[in-house]
């Protein structure tokens, strides 16, 4: 069973591809962004705290995010594998995930890096803002989210590259094309996929 991460800038299509990929790999997709949004909608204590950061395009503090992921990765359905979408995003989160996985004895198999250029991303996110009305999809907040990604998350690519885990995939093009690129790259690495 597969343990994989999906990393990419906001608007690279991570969420869409995560759902498809989790089906192809037959593992649950865990999106920290989705978990935070659902907490915001329900008005939980975590949601109230997270909303403040999310609406400003900032990362939710590591302490809150790490606790959430640690608890989710202890659920029975992830024993056979998982796909993490949007986590880790900081070096402290990488350390936390290493620690969680060391305790289970199951290392990561692969890190999929989805790339997309900035102009394309801003266009996509502004379109999504019109369609979904997300509070963090205004142009100012989008630009800030891209800066935060460049500062805090892009350095993780180097960390995972040194471990030989990164598969880089061009996120530009149709959703089907991108899925096909990712699944071919995973197949080439010997990751087990369900026939589509
Ligand atoms: P996403 O749906 O992955 O774009 O996440 C939406 C927002 O949720 C981000 O802009 C952050 O405010 C917050 N968030 C999601 N995942 C994380 C994470 N791993 N660390 C910190 N904040 C996160």
PDB file of C-alpha atoms and ligand atoms in Angstrom:
ATOM      1  CA  UNK A   1       0.000   0.000   0.000  1.00  0.00           C
ATOM      2  CA  UNK A   2       1.117   3.492  -0.763  1.00  0.00           C
ATOM      3  CA  UNK A   3       1.994   6.472   1.386  1.00  0.00           C
ATOM      4  CA  UNK A   4       2.251   9.575  -0.711  1.00  0.00           C
ATOM      5  CA  UNK A   5       2.351  13.334  -0.445  1.00  0.00           C
ATOM      6  CA  UNK A   6       1.070  15.843  -2.945  1.00  0.00           C
ATOM      7  CA  UNK A   7       2.907  19.166  -2.883  1.00  0.00           C
ATOM      8  CA  UNK A   8       2.349  22.184  -5.109  1.00  0.00           C
ATOM      9  CA  UNK A   9       1.533  25.882  -5.000  1.00  0.00           C
ATOM     10  CA  UNK A  10      -2.032  27.025  -4.369  1.00  0.00           C
ATOM     11  CA  UNK A  11      -3.953  26.659  -7.621  1.00  0.00           C
ATOM     12  CA  UNK A  12      -1.754  23.906  -9.045  1.00  0.00           C
ATOM     13  CA  UNK A  13      -4.732  21.532  -9.012  1.00  0.00           C
ATOM     14  CA  UNK A  14      -3.658  19.576  -5.925  1.00  0.00           C
ATOM     15  CA  UNK A  15      -7.142  19.087  -4.491  1.00  0.00           C
ATOM     16  CA  UNK A  16      -8.626  17.822  -7.755  1.00  0.00           C
ATOM     17  CA  UNK A  17      -5.722  15.476  -8.440  1.00  0.00           C
ATOM     18  CA  UNK A  18      -5.636  14.262  -4.835  1.00  0.00           C
ATOM     19  CA  UNK A  19      -9.163  12.879  -5.095  1.00  0.00           C
ATOM     20  CA  UNK A  20      -8.387  11.068  -8.359  1.00  0.00           C
ATOM     21  CA  UNK A  21      -5.050   9.783  -7.154  1.00  0.00           C
ATOM     22  CA  UNK A  22      -6.406   8.471  -3.894  1.00  0.00           C
ATOM     23  CA  UNK A  23      -8.874   6.423  -5.942  1.00  0.00           C
ATOM     24  CA  UNK A  24      -6.149   5.177  -8.283  1.00  0.00           C
ATOM     25  CA  UNK A  25      -3.976   4.165  -5.326  1.00  0.00           C
ATOM     26  CA  UNK A  26      -6.937   2.946  -3.221  1.00  0.00           C
ATOM     27  CA  UNK A  27      -5.908   5.023  -0.209  1.00  0.00           C
ATOM     28  CA  UNK A  28      -7.756   7.788   1.673  1.00  0.00           C
ATOM     29  CA  UNK A  29      -6.973  11.382   0.674  1.00  0.00           C
ATOM     30  CA  UNK A  30      -6.332  13.636   3.643  1.00  0.00           C
ATOM     31  CA  UNK A  31      -6.492  17.346   2.883  1.00  0.00           C
ATOM     32  CA  UNK A  32      -5.615  19.601   5.792  1.00  0.00           C
ATOM     33  CA  UNK A  33      -7.238  22.517   3.906  1.00  0.00           C
ATOM     34  CA  UNK A  34     -10.526  20.568   3.630  1.00  0.00           C
ATOM     35  CA  UNK A  35     -10.395  19.569   7.297  1.00  0.00           C
ATOM     36  CA  UNK A  36      -9.830  23.184   8.320  1.00  0.00           C
ATOM     37  CA  UNK A  37     -12.642  24.407   6.036  1.00  0.00           C
ATOM     38  CA  UNK A  38     -15.065  21.871   7.443  1.00  0.00           C
ATOM     39  CA  UNK A  39     -14.156  22.992  10.972  1.00  0.00           C
ATOM     40  CA  UNK A  40     -14.704  26.612   9.963  1.00  0.00           C
ATOM     41  CA  UNK A  41     -18.158  25.739   8.566  1.00  0.00           C
ATOM     42  CA  UNK A  42     -19.118  23.878  11.721  1.00  0.00           C
ATOM     43  CA  UNK A  43     -17.804  26.694  13.910  1.00  0.00           C
ATOM     44  CA  UNK A  44     -15.610  24.391  16.043  1.00  0.00           C
ATOM     45  CA  UNK A  45     -12.918  25.795  18.304  1.00  0.00           C
ATOM     46  CA  UNK A  46     -10.280  24.687  15.789  1.00  0.00           C
ATOM     47  CA  UNK A  47     -12.286  26.294  12.964  1.00  0.00           C
ATOM     48  CA  UNK A  48     -12.548  29.620  14.759  1.00  0.00           C
ATOM     49  CA  UNK A  49      -8.781  29.664  15.343  1.00  0.00           C
ATOM     50  CA  UNK A  50      -7.904  28.482  11.821  1.00  0.00           C
ATOM     51  CA  UNK A  51     -10.219  30.914   9.991  1.00  0.00           C
ATOM     52  CA  UNK A  52      -8.256  33.905  11.198  1.00  0.00           C
ATOM     53  CA  UNK A  53      -5.105  32.625   9.474  1.00  0.00           C
ATOM     54  CA  UNK A  54      -6.771  31.149   6.404  1.00  0.00           C
ATOM     55  CA  UNK A  55      -8.674  34.314   5.534  1.00  0.00           C
ATOM     56  CA  UNK A  56      -5.420  36.270   5.636  1.00  0.00           C
ATOM     57  CA  UNK A  57      -3.669  33.746   3.356  1.00  0.00           C
ATOM     58  CA  UNK A  58      -1.378  32.675   6.206  1.00  0.00           C
ATOM     59  CA  UNK A  59      -0.540  29.205   7.385  1.00  0.00           C
ATOM     60  CA  UNK A  60      -2.380  27.868  10.386  1.00  0.00           C
ATOM     61  CA  UNK A  61       0.229  27.485  13.175  1.00  0.00           C
ATOM     62  CA  UNK A  62       2.213  24.240  13.139  1.00  0.00           C
ATOM     63  CA  UNK A  63       1.040  23.245  16.613  1.00  0.00           C
ATOM     64  CA  UNK A  64      -2.628  23.146  15.530  1.00  0.00           C
ATOM     65  CA  UNK A  65      -1.897  21.558  12.149  1.00  0.00           C
ATOM     66  CA  UNK A  66       0.441  18.902  13.520  1.00  0.00           C
ATOM     67  CA  UNK A  67      -2.027  17.831  16.219  1.00  0.00           C
ATOM     68  CA  UNK A  68      -4.734  17.476  13.615  1.00  0.00           C
ATOM     69  CA  UNK A  69      -2.607  15.334  11.285  1.00  0.00           C
ATOM     70  CA  UNK A  70      -1.198  13.192  14.081  1.00  0.00           C
ATOM     71  CA  UNK A  71      -4.683  12.361  15.214  1.00  0.00           C
ATOM     72  CA  UNK A  72      -5.936  11.673  11.650  1.00  0.00           C
ATOM     73  CA  UNK A  73      -2.975   9.404  10.872  1.00  0.00           C
ATOM     74  CA  UNK A  74      -3.854   7.309  13.897  1.00  0.00           C
ATOM     75  CA  UNK A  75      -7.217   6.354  12.397  1.00  0.00           C
ATOM     76  CA  UNK A  76      -7.609   2.754  11.327  1.00  0.00           C
ATOM     77  CA  UNK A  77      -8.344   3.548   7.666  1.00  0.00           C
ATOM     78  CA  UNK A  78      -4.849   4.898   7.026  1.00  0.00           C
ATOM     79  CA  UNK A  79      -3.011   1.788   8.213  1.00  0.00           C
ATOM     80  CA  UNK A  80      -2.769   0.569   4.624  1.00  0.00           C
ATOM     81  CA  UNK A  81      -1.616   3.879   3.176  1.00  0.00           C
ATOM     82  CA  UNK A  82      -2.706   7.476   2.599  1.00  0.00           C
ATOM     83  CA  UNK A  83      -2.368  10.475   0.380  1.00  0.00           C
ATOM     84  CA  UNK A  84      -1.630  13.737   2.177  1.00  0.00           C
ATOM     85  CA  UNK A  85      -2.744  16.797   0.225  1.00  0.00           C
ATOM     86  CA  UNK A  86      -1.335  20.099   1.476  1.00  0.00           C
ATOM     87  CA  UNK A  87       0.674  18.689   4.377  1.00  0.00           C
ATOM     88  CA  UNK A  88       3.499  19.089   5.249  1.00  0.00           C
ATOM     89  CA  UNK A  89       3.923  22.744   4.321  1.00  0.00           C
ATOM     90  CA  UNK A  90       6.719  23.776   6.720  1.00  0.00           C
ATOM     91  CA  UNK A  91       9.960  22.185   7.892  1.00  0.00           C
ATOM     92  CA  UNK A  92       8.484  21.700  11.356  1.00  0.00           C
ATOM     93  CA  UNK A  93       5.658  19.735   9.738  1.00  0.00           C
ATOM     94  CA  UNK A  94       8.176  17.570   7.878  1.00  0.00           C
ATOM     95  CA  UNK A  95       9.799  16.747  11.236  1.00  0.00           C
ATOM     96  CA  UNK A  96       6.432  15.955  12.751  1.00  0.00           C
ATOM     97  CA  UNK A  97       5.466  13.656   9.888  1.00  0.00           C
ATOM     98  CA  UNK A  98       8.848  11.903  10.096  1.00  0.00           C
ATOM     99  CA  UNK A  99       8.191  11.327  13.755  1.00  0.00           C
ATOM    100  CA  UNK A 100       4.660  10.006  13.204  1.00  0.00           C
ATOM    101  CA  UNK A 101       5.813   7.647  10.446  1.00  0.00           C
ATOM    102  CA  UNK A 102       8.868   6.450  12.372  1.00  0.00           C
ATOM    103  CA  UNK A 103       6.504   5.273  15.093  1.00  0.00           C
ATOM    104  CA  UNK A 104       4.512   3.217  12.559  1.00  0.00           C
ATOM    105  CA  UNK A 105       7.624   1.841  10.828  1.00  0.00           C
ATOM    106  CA  UNK A 106       6.169   2.716   7.397  1.00  0.00           C
ATOM    107  CA  UNK A 107       8.151   5.340   5.460  1.00  0.00           C
ATOM    108  CA  UNK A 108       6.831   7.528   2.645  1.00  0.00           C
ATOM    109  CA  UNK A 109       6.909   5.995  -0.823  1.00  0.00           C
ATOM    110  CA  UNK A 110       6.732   9.074  -3.010  1.00  0.00           C
ATOM    111  CA  UNK A 111       6.234  12.843  -3.050  1.00  0.00           C
ATOM    112  CA  UNK A 112       4.397  14.173  -6.091  1.00  0.00           C
ATOM    113  CA  UNK A 113       5.312  17.755  -6.900  1.00  0.00           C
ATOM    114  CA  UNK A 114       2.765  19.510  -9.085  1.00  0.00           C
ATOM    115  CA  UNK A 115       4.177  22.564 -10.870  1.00  0.00           C
ATOM    116  CA  UNK A 116       2.406  25.567 -12.432  1.00  0.00           C
ATOM    117  CA  UNK A 117       3.538  29.082 -13.243  1.00  0.00           C
ATOM    118  CA  UNK A 118       2.392  32.078 -11.237  1.00  0.00           C
ATOM    119  CA  UNK A 119       0.272  33.817 -13.883  1.00  0.00           C
ATOM    120  CA  UNK A 120      -1.609  30.616 -14.630  1.00  0.00           C
ATOM    121  CA  UNK A 121      -2.170  30.095 -10.914  1.00  0.00           C
ATOM    122  CA  UNK A 122      -3.566  33.577 -10.305  1.00  0.00           C
ATOM    123  CA  UNK A 123      -5.929  33.179 -13.280  1.00  0.00           C
ATOM    124  CA  UNK A 124      -7.118  29.789 -12.026  1.00  0.00           C
ATOM    125  CA  UNK A 125      -7.631  30.954  -8.462  1.00  0.00           C
ATOM    126  CA  UNK A 126      -9.570  34.052  -9.485  1.00  0.00           C
ATOM    127  CA  UNK A 127     -11.791  31.785 -11.588  1.00  0.00           C
ATOM    128  CA  UNK A 128     -12.280  29.484  -8.584  1.00  0.00           C
ATOM    129  CA  UNK A 129     -13.143  32.539  -6.462  1.00  0.00           C
ATOM    130  CA  UNK A 130     -16.001  33.312  -8.862  1.00  0.00           C
ATOM    131  CA  UNK A 131     -17.198  29.695  -8.813  1.00  0.00           C
ATOM    132  CA  UNK A 132     -16.759  28.695  -5.168  1.00  0.00           C
ATOM    133  CA  UNK A 133     -16.598  31.987  -3.302  1.00  0.00           C
ATOM    134  CA  UNK A 134     -13.701  30.939  -1.087  1.00  0.00           C
ATOM    135  CA  UNK A 135     -12.758  33.710   1.355  1.00  0.00           C
ATOM    136  CA  UNK A 136      -9.042  33.208   0.639  1.00  0.00           C
ATOM    137  CA  UNK A 137      -9.307  33.506  -3.160  1.00  0.00           C
ATOM    138  CA  UNK A 138      -9.179  37.306  -3.524  1.00  0.00           C
ATOM    139  CA  UNK A 139      -6.258  38.631  -5.587  1.00  0.00           C
ATOM    140  CA  UNK A 140      -4.332  40.122  -2.630  1.00  0.00           C
ATOM    141  CA  UNK A 141      -4.725  37.017  -0.524  1.00  0.00           C
ATOM    142  CA  UNK A 142      -3.789  34.786  -3.489  1.00  0.00           C
ATOM    143  CA  UNK A 143      -0.545  36.713  -3.996  1.00  0.00           C
ATOM    144  CA  UNK A 144       0.226  36.462  -0.302  1.00  0.00           C
ATOM    145  CA  UNK A 145      -0.455  32.707  -0.324  1.00  0.00           C
ATOM    146  CA  UNK A 146       1.985  32.317  -3.220  1.00  0.00           C
ATOM    147  CA  UNK A 147       4.670  34.221  -1.286  1.00  0.00           C
ATOM    148  CA  UNK A 148       4.132  32.078   1.789  1.00  0.00           C
ATOM    149  CA  UNK A 149       4.391  28.965  -0.390  1.00  0.00           C
ATOM    150  CA  UNK A 150       7.674  30.173  -1.928  1.00  0.00           C
ATOM    151  CA  UNK A 151       9.148  31.019   1.481  1.00  0.00           C
ATOM    152  CA  UNK A 152       7.958  28.151   3.608  1.00  0.00           C
ATOM    153  CA  UNK A 153       6.934  25.230   1.422  1.00  0.00           C
ATOM    154  CA  UNK A 154       9.168  25.342  -1.669  1.00  0.00           C
ATOM    155  CA  UNK A 155      12.231  24.493   0.506  1.00  0.00           C
ATOM    156  CA  UNK A 156      10.606  21.152   1.364  1.00  0.00           C
ATOM    157  CA  UNK A 157      11.115  20.024  -2.228  1.00  0.00           C
ATOM    158  CA  UNK A 158      14.849  20.015  -1.616  1.00  0.00           C
ATOM    159  CA  UNK A 159      14.484  18.004   1.579  1.00  0.00           C
ATOM    160  CA  UNK A 160      12.432  15.306  -0.132  1.00  0.00           C
ATOM    161  CA  UNK A 161      14.567  15.396  -3.311  1.00  0.00           C
ATOM    162  CA  UNK A 162      17.622  14.551  -1.223  1.00  0.00           C
ATOM    163  CA  UNK A 163      15.718  11.521  -0.001  1.00  0.00           C
ATOM    164  CA  UNK A 164      15.061  10.537  -3.624  1.00  0.00           C
ATOM    165  CA  UNK A 165      11.293  10.716  -3.185  1.00  0.00           C
ATOM    166  CA  UNK A 166      10.215  13.509  -5.534  1.00  0.00           C
ATOM    167  CA  UNK A 167       8.363  12.959  -8.790  1.00  0.00           C
ATOM    168  CA  UNK A 168       7.797  16.283 -10.581  1.00  0.00           C
ATOM    169  CA  UNK A 169       4.744  16.611 -12.792  1.00  0.00           C
ATOM    170  CA  UNK A 170       3.629  19.540 -14.953  1.00  0.00           C
ATOM    171  CA  UNK A 171       0.254  20.685 -13.614  1.00  0.00           C
ATOM    172  CA  UNK A 172      -0.641  22.601 -16.768  1.00  0.00           C
ATOM    173  CA  UNK A 173      -3.268  21.190 -19.118  1.00  0.00           C
ATOM    174  CA  UNK A 174      -6.534  19.324 -18.752  1.00  0.00           C
ATOM    175  CA  UNK A 175      -7.366  17.557 -15.501  1.00  0.00           C
ATOM    176  CA  UNK A 176      -7.280  14.198 -17.330  1.00  0.00           C
ATOM    177  CA  UNK A 177      -3.882  14.913 -18.878  1.00  0.00           C
ATOM    178  CA  UNK A 178      -2.388  15.829 -15.525  1.00  0.00           C
ATOM    179  CA  UNK A 179      -3.838  12.710 -13.866  1.00  0.00           C
ATOM    180  CA  UNK A 180      -2.388  10.619 -16.683  1.00  0.00           C
ATOM    181  CA  UNK A 181       1.035  12.223 -16.203  1.00  0.00           C
ATOM    182  CA  UNK A 182       0.975  11.548 -12.481  1.00  0.00           C
ATOM    183  CA  UNK A 183      -0.188   7.948 -12.779  1.00  0.00           C
ATOM    184  CA  UNK A 184       2.435   7.185 -15.465  1.00  0.00           C
ATOM    185  CA  UNK A 185       5.142   8.674 -13.252  1.00  0.00           C
ATOM    186  CA  UNK A 186       3.954   6.614 -10.282  1.00  0.00           C
ATOM    187  CA  UNK A 187       3.714   3.497 -12.401  1.00  0.00           C
ATOM    188  CA  UNK A 188       7.302   4.047 -13.549  1.00  0.00           C
ATOM    189  CA  UNK A 189       8.336   4.093  -9.889  1.00  0.00           C
ATOM    190  CA  UNK A 190       6.627   0.795  -9.248  1.00  0.00           C
ATOM    191  CA  UNK A 191       3.727   2.226  -7.228  1.00  0.00           C
ATOM    192  CA  UNK A 192       0.715  -0.069  -7.365  1.00  0.00           C
ATOM    193  CA  UNK A 193      -2.280   1.492  -9.102  1.00  0.00           C
ATOM    194  CA  UNK A 194      -5.790   0.201  -9.697  1.00  0.00           C
ATOM    195  CA  UNK A 195      -6.616  -0.224 -13.384  1.00  0.00           C
ATOM    196  CA  UNK A 196      -8.629   2.784 -14.549  1.00  0.00           C
TER     197      UNK A 196
HETATM  198  P1  LIG B   1      -5.527  24.422   0.789  1.00  0.00           P
HETATM  199  O1  LIG B   1      -6.945  23.994   0.627  1.00  0.00           O
HETATM  200  O2  LIG B   1      -4.570  23.263   0.841  1.00  0.00           O
HETATM  201  O3  LIG B   1      -5.121  25.466  -0.207  1.00  0.00           O
HETATM  202  O4  LIG B   1      -5.438  25.125   2.229  1.00  0.00           O
HETATM  203  C1  LIG B   1      -6.197  26.282   2.526  1.00  0.00           C
HETATM  204  C2  LIG B   1      -5.612  27.000   3.723  1.00  0.00           C
HETATM  205  O5  LIG B   1      -5.647  26.133   4.877  1.00  0.00           O
HETATM  206  C3  LIG B   1      -4.145  27.393   3.598  1.00  0.00           C
HETATM  207  O6  LIG B   1      -3.971  28.616   2.900  1.00  0.00           O
HETATM  208  C4  LIG B   1      -3.756  27.519   5.079  1.00  0.00           C
HETATM  209  O7  LIG B   1      -4.274  28.701   5.661  1.00  0.00           O
HETATM  210  C5  LIG B   1      -4.513  26.347   5.687  1.00  0.00           C
HETATM  211  N1  LIG B   1      -3.684  25.113   5.645  1.00  0.00           N
HETATM  212  C6  LIG B   1      -3.928  23.971   4.953  1.00  0.00           C
HETATM  213  N2  LIG B   1      -2.969  23.062   5.146  1.00  0.00           N
HETATM  214  C7  LIG B   1      -2.068  23.643   5.987  1.00  0.00           C
HETATM  215  C8  LIG B   1      -0.822  23.222   6.556  1.00  0.00           C
HETATM  216  N3  LIG B   1      -0.303  22.018   6.278  1.00  0.00           N
HETATM  217  N4  LIG B   1      -0.190  24.088   7.388  1.00  0.00           N
HETATM  218  C9  LIG B   1      -0.703  25.295   7.672  1.00  0.00           C
HETATM  219  N5  LIG B   1      -1.839  25.768   7.153  1.00  0.00           N
HETATM  220  C10 LIG B   1      -2.525  24.953   6.316  1.00  0.00           C
END
